[in-house]
CSV table of C-alpha atoms in Angstrom, one decimal:
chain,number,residue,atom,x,y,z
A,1,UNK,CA,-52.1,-144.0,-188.7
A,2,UNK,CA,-48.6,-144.2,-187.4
A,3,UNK,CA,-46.0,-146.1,-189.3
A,4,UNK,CA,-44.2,-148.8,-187.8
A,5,UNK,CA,-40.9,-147.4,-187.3
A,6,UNK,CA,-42.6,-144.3,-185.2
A,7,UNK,CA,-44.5,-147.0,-183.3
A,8,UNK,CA,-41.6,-148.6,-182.2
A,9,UNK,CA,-39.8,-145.6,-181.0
A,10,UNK,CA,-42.6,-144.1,-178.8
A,11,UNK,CA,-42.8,-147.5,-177.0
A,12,UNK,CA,-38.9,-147.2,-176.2
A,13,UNK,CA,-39.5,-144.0,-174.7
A,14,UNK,CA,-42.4,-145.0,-172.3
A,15,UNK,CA,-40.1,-147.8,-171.5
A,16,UNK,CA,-37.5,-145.4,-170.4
A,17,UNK,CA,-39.1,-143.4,-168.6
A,18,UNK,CA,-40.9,-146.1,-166.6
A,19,UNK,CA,-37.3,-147.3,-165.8
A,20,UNK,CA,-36.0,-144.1,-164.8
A,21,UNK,CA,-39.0,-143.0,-162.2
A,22,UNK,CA,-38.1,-145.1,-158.9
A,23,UNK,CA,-34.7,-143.5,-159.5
A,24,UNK,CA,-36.0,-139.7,-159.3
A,25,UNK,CA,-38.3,-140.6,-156.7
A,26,UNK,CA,-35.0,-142.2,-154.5
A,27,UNK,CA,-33.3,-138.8,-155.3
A,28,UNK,CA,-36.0,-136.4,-154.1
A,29,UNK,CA,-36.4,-138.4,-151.3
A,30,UNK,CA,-32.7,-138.3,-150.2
A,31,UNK,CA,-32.1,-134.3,-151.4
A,32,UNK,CA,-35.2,-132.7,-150.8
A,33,UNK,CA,-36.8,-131.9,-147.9
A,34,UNK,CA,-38.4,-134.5,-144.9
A,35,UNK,CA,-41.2,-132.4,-144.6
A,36,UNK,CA,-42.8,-129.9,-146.8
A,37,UNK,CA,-44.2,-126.7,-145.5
A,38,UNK,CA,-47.7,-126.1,-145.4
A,39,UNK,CA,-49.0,-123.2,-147.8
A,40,UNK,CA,-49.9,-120.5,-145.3
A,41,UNK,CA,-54.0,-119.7,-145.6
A,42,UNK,CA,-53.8,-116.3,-145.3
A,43,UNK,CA,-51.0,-113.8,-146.5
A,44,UNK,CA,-47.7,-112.7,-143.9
A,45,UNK,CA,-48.4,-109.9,-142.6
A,46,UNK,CA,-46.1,-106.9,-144.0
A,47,UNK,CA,-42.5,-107.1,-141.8
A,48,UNK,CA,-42.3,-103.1,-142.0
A,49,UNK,CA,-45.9,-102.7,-141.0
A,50,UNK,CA,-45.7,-100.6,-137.6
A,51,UNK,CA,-47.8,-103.2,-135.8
A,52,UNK,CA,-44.7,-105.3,-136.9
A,53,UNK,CA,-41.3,-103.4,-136.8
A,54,UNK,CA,-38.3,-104.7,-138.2
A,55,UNK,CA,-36.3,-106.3,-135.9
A,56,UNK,CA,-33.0,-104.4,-134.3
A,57,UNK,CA,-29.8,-105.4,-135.1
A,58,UNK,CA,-28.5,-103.9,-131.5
A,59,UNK,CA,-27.5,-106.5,-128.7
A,60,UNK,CA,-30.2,-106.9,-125.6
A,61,UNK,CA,-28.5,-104.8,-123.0
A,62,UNK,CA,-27.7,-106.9,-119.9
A,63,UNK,CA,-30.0,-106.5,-116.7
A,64,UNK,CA,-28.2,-103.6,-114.3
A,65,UNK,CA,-26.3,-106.1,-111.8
A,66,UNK,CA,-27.6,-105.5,-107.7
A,67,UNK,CA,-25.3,-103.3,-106.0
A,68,UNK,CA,-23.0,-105.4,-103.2
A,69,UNK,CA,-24.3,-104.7,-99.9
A,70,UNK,CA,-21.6,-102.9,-97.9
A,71,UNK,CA,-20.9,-105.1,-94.8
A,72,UNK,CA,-18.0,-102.9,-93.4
A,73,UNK,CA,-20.5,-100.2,-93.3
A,74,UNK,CA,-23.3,-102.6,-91.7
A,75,UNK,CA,-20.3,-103.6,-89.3
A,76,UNK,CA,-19.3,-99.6,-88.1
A,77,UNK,CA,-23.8,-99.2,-88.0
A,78,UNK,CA,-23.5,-102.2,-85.3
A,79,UNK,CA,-20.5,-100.2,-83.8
A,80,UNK,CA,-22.3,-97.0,-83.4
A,81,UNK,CA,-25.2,-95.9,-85.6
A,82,UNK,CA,-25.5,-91.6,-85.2
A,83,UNK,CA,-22.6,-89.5,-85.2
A,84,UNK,CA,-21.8,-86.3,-86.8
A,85,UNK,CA,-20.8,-87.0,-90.2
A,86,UNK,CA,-23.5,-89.0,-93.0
A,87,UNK,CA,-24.3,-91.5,-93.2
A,88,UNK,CA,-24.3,-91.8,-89.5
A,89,UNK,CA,-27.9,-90.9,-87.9
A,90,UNK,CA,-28.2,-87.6,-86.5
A,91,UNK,CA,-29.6,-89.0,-83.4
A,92,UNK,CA,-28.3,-87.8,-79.9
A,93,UNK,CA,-28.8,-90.7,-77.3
A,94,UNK,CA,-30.8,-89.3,-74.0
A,95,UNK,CA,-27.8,-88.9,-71.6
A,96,UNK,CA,-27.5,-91.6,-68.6
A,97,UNK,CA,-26.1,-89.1,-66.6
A,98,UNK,CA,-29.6,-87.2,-66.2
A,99,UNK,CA,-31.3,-89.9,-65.1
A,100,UNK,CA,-35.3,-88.4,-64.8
A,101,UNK,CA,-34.1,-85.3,-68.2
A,102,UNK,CA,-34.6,-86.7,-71.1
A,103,UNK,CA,-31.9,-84.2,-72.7
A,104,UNK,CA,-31.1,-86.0,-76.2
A,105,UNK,CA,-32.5,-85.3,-80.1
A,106,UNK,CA,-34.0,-87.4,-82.6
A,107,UNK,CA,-35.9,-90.7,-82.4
A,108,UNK,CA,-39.9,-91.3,-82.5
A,109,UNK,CA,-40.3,-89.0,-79.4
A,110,UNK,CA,-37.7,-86.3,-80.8
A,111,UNK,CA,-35.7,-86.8,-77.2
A,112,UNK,CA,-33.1,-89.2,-78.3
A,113,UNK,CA,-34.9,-92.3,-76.9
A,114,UNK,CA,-35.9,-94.9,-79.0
A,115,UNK,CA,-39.2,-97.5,-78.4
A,116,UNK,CA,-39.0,-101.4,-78.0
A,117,UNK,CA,-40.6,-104.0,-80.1
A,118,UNK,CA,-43.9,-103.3,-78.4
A,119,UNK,CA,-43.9,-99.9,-79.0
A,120,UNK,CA,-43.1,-99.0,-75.3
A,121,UNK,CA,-40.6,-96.2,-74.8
A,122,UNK,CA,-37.1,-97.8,-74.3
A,123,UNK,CA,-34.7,-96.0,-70.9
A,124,UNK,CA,-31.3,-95.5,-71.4
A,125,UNK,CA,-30.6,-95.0,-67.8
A,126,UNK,CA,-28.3,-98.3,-68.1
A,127,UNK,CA,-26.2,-96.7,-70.9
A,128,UNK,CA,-26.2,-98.6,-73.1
A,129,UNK,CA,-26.6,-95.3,-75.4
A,130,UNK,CA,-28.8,-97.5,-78.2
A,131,UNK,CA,-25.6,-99.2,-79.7
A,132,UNK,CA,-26.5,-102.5,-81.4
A,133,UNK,CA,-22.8,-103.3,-79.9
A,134,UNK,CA,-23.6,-102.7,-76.2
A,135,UNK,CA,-26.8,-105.6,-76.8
A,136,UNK,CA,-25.0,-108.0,-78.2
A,137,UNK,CA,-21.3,-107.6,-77.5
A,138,UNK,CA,-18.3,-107.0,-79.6
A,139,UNK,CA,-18.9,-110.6,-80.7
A,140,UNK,CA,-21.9,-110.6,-81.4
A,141,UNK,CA,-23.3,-113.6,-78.8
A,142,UNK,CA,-25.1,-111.2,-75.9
A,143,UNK,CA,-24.9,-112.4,-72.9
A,144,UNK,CA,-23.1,-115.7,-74.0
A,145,UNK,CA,-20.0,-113.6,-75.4
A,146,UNK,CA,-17.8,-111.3,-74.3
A,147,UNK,CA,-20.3,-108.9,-72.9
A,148,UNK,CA,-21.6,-111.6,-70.7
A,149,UNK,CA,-22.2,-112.6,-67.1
A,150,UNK,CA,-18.8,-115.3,-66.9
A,151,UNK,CA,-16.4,-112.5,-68.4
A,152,UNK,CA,-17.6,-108.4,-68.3
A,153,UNK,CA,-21.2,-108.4,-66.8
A,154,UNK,CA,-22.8,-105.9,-68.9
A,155,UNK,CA,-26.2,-105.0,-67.6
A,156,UNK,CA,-27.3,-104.2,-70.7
A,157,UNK,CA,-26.7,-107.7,-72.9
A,158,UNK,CA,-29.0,-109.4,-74.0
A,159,UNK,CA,-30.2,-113.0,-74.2
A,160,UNK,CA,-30.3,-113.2,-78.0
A,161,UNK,CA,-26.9,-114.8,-79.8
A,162,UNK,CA,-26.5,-113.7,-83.3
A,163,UNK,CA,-24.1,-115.6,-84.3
A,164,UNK,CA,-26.3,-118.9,-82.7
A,165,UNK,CA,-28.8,-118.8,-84.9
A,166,UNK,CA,-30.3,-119.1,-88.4
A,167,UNK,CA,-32.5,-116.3,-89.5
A,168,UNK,CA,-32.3,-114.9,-92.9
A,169,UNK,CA,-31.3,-112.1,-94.3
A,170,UNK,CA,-34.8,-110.7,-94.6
A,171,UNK,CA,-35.8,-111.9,-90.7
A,172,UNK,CA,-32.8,-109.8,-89.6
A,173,UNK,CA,-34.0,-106.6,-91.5
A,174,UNK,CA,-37.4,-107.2,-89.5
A,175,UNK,CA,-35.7,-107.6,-86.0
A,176,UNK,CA,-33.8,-104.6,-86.6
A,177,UNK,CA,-36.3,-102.2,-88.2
A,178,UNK,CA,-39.3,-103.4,-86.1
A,179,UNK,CA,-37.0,-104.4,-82.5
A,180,UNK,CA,-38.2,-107.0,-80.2
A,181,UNK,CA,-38.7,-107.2,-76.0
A,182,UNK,CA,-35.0,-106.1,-75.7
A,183,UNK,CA,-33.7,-104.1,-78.5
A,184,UNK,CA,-35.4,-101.2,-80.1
A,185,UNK,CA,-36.8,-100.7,-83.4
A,186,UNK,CA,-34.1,-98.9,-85.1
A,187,UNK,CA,-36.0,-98.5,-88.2
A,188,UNK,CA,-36.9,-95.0,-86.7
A,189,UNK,CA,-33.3,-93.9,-86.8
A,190,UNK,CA,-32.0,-96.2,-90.0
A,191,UNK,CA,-32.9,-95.9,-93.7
A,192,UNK,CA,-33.6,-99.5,-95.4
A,193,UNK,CA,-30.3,-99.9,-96.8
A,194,UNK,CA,-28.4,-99.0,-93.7
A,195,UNK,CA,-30.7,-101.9,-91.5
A,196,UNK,CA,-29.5,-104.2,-94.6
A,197,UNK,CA,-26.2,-103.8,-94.3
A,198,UNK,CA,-25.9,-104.4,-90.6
A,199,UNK,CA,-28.1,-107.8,-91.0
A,200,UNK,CA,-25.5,-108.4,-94.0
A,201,UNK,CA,-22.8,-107.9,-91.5
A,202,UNK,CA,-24.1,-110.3,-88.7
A,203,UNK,CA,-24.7,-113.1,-91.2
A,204,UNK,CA,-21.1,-112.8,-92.7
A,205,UNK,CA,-19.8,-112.8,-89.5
A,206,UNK,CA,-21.8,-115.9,-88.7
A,207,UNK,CA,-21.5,-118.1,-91.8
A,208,UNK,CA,-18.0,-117.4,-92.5
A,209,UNK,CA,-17.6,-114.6,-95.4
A,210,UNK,CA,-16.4,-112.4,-92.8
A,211,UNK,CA,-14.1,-113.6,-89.5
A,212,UNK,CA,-15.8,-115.0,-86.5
A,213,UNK,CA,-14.9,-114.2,-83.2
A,214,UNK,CA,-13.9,-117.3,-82.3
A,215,UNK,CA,-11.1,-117.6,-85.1
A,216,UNK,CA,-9.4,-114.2,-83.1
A,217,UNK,CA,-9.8,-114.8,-79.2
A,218,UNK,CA,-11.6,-116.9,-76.9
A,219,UNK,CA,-13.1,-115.4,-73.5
A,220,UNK,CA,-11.4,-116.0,-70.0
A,221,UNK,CA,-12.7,-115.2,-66.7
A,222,UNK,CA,-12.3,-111.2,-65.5
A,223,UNK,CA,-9.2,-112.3,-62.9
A,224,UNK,CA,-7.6,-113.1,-66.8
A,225,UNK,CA,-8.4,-110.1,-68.4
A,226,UNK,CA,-11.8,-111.6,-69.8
A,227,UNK,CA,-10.4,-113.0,-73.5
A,228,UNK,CA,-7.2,-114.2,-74.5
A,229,UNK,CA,-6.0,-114.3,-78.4
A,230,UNK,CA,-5.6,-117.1,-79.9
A,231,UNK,CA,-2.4,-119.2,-81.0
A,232,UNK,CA,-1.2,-119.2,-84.8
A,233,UNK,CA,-0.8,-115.5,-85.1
A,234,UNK,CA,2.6,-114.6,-87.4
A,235,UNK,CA,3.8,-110.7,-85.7
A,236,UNK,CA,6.2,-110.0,-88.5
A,237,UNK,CA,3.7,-110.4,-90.6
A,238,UNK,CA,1.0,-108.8,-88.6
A,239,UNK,CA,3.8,-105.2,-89.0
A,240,UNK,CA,4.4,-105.7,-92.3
A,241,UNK,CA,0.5,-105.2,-92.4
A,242,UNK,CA,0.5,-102.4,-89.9
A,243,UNK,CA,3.2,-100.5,-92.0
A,244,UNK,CA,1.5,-100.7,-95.1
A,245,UNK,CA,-1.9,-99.5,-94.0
A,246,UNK,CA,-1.8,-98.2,-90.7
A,247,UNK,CA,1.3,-96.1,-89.9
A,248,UNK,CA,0.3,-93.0,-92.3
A,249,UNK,CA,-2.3,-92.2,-89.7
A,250,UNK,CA,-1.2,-93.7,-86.3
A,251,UNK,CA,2.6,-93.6,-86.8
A,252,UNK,CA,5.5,-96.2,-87.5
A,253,UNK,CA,4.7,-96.8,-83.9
A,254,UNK,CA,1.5,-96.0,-83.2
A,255,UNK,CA,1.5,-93.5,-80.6
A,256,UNK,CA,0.4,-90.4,-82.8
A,257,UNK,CA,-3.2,-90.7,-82.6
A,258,UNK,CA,-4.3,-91.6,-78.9
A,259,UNK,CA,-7.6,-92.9,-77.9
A,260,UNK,CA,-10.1,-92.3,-75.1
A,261,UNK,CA,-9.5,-89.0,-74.5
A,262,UNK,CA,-5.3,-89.9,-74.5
A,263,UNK,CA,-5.9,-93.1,-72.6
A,264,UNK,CA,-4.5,-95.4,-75.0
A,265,UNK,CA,-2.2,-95.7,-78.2
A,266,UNK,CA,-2.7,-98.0,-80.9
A,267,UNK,CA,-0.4,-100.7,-79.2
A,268,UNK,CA,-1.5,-100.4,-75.7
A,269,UNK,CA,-5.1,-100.4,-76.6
A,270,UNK,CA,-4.7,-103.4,-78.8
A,271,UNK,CA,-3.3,-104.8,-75.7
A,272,UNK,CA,-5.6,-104.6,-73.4
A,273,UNK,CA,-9.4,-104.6,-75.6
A,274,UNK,CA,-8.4,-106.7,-79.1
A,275,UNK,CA,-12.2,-107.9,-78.1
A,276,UNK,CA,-13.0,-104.7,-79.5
A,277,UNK,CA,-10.1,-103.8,-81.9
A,278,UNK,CA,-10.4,-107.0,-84.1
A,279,UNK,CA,-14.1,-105.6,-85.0
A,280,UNK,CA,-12.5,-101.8,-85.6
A,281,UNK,CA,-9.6,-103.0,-87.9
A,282,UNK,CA,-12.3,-104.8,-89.9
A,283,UNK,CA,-15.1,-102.5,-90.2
A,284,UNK,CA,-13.5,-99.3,-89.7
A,285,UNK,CA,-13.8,-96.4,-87.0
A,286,UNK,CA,-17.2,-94.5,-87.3
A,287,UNK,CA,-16.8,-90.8,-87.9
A,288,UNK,CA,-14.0,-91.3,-88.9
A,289,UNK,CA,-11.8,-92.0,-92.5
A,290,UNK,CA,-10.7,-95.8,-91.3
A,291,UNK,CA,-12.1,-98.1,-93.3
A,292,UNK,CA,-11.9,-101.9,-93.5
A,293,UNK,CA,-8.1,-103.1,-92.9
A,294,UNK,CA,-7.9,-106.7,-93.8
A,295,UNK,CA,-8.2,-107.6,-97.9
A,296,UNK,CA,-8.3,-111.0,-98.0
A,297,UNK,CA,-10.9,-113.0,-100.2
A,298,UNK,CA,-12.3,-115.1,-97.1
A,299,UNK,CA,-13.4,-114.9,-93.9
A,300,UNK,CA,-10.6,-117.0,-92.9
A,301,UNK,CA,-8.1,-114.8,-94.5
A,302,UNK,CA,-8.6,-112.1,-93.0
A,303,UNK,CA,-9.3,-113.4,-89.6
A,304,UNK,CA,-5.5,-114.1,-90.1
A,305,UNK,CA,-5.0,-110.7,-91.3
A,306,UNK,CA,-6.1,-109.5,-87.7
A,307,UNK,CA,-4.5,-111.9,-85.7
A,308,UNK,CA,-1.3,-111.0,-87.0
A,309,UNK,CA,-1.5,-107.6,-86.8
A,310,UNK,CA,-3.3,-108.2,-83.0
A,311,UNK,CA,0.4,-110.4,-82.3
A,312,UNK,CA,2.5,-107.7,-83.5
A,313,UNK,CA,0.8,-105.0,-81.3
A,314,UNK,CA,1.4,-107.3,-78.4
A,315,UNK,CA,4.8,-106.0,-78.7
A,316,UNK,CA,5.5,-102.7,-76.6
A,317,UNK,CA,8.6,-102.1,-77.8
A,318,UNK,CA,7.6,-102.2,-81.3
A,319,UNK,CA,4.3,-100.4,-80.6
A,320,UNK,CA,4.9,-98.6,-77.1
A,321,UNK,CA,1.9,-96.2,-75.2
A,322,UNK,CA,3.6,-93.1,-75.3
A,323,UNK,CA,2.2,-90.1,-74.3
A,324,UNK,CA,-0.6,-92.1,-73.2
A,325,UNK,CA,-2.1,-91.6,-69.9
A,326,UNK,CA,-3.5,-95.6,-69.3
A,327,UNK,CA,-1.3,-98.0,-67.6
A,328,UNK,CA,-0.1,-100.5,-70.4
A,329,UNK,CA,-0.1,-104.5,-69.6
A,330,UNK,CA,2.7,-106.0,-67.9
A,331,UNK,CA,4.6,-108.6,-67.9
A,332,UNK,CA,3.1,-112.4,-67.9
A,333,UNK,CA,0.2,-110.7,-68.8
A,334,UNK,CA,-2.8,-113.1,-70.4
A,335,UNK,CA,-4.4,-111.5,-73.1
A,336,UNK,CA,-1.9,-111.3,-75.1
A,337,UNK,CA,-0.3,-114.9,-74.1
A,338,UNK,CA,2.7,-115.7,-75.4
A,339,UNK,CA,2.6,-112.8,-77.9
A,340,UNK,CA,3.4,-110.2,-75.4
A,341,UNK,CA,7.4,-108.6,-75.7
């Protein structure tokens, strides 16, 4: 039997304790966890097992990036697709001088002719030699551009615009590969890559990555010369350009490399076709070393870029012909407006 004294001081203690459980309960519920994790049923499997390996330490390697499409290349392709020297296509157009001898290499047939859209054998008697620039112009806009019936009349444009309309990237690869009622299916004479980079080419000249046409010249009747360059071109500029990346080739003057068989120096060609030269100093010459000439970050930039330099070959002083056999403009001559010294 317990004595009283001992009685008395287990009740104290039950008392104590009563009092101090809400206060360990508060504390667990403010330290502890919110939730408590379930027991797992079954056992983790071993981390080191080989159907589980242990984790790497190593960063994730970053996915390879795409490779730019080159649109200077796509933009020398549209200029003239075969030539001597890769990656130009070793494809001979059939000679428009032998009308009736189909004298040229490559293509589907092996004769340098190529088939339409419909699979029909395509005649270069017009000569138009199978140059994506002869269809559509050095601007691009067939028969509505430079190449058509109100300025130089080609025969050989065609109705299609480029730069008019909207097709993707992926409908211009198809047009190009596969051809249509006018042009030819040049996906017997291109690889993939090479039919990309000419649709890349047409769309950045249409949507403003690369210059437009109509930022450079617009067209004029053929009593005018059939373009005229635009206003807001800076000449000093434009030879400050032509000094640093064109004279170690054609010359502080440009009369050491000549043109058309010696028809033209740099100058007096600018002169008289910068229709053509704007799309040269951007792209680059095929079969040859020249590369893109203009380094700005926009398409607006460097349309600048070439209507300077275009200004500052308007000067035949500066830039004379020559040795070269092709009368140069004279004076009050439109093209280059008032550009021309």
């Amino acid at each position: 039997m317990l004595n009283r004294a001992r009685f008395r001081a287990l009740a104290a203690g039950r008392a104590t304790l009563s009092a101090s459980l809400p206060a360990l309960l508060a504390c667990a519920a403010a330290c502890g966890p919110a939730t408590q994790a379930k027991e797992p049923t079954q056992p983790p499997a071993n981390p080191a097992s080989p159907a589980n390996p242990e984790p790497s330490s190593a960063p994730a390697l970053p996915a390879p990036a795409t490779p730019a499409i080159d649109t200077a290349l796509g933009g020398r392709l549209f200029d003239k697709f075969y030539g001597k020297e890769p990656p130009f296509s070793a494809f001979v157009p059939d000679s428009s001088k032998t009308k009736g001898v189909l004298d040229g290499q490559g293509g589907p047939s092996g004769n340098g002719t190529l088939k339409l859209g419909s699979g029909e054998a395509m005649s270069n008697d017009a000569g138009h030699d199978y140059r994506l620039k002869n269809f559509f112009g050095w601007d691009l806009k067939g028969r509505e551009g430079i190449y058509g019936p109100s300025a130089m009349a080609k025969g050989y444009a065609v109705s299609r615009n480029l730069l008019g309309g909207r097709e993707t990237q992926e409908e211009l690869v198809a047009l190009f590969t596969k051809g249509d009622r006018e042009i030819p299916a040049y996906g017997e004479v291109l690889t993939p890559p090479q039919i990309e980079a000419v649709a890349a080419f047409v769309i950045g000249v249409r949507d403003g990555a690369l210059p437009h046409p109509d930022q450079i010249f617009t067209i004029k009747p053929p009593a005018q010369g059939h373009y005229a360059l635009l206003p807001g071109g800076d000449a000093a500029r434009g030879k400050a350009h032509i000094k640093e990346r064109c004279a170690s080739c054609h010359g502080d003057d440009g009369t050491k490399m000549l043109f058309d068989d010696g028809a033209y120096s740099l100058g007096s060609h600018a002169r008289q076709k910068a229709y053509e030269d704007w799309h040269k100093i951007l792209n680059g010459q095929p079969g040859s070393p020249m590369g893109r000439q203009v380094r700005g970050s926009t398409g607006k930039e460097m349309a600048q870029e070439l209507l300077d330099i275009l200004a500052a070959l308007c000067d035949r002083g500066a830039f004379p012909p020559g040795k070269a056999t092709a009368k140069d403009v004279e004076n009050g001559d439109g093209r280059c407006g008032a550009y021309l010294r």
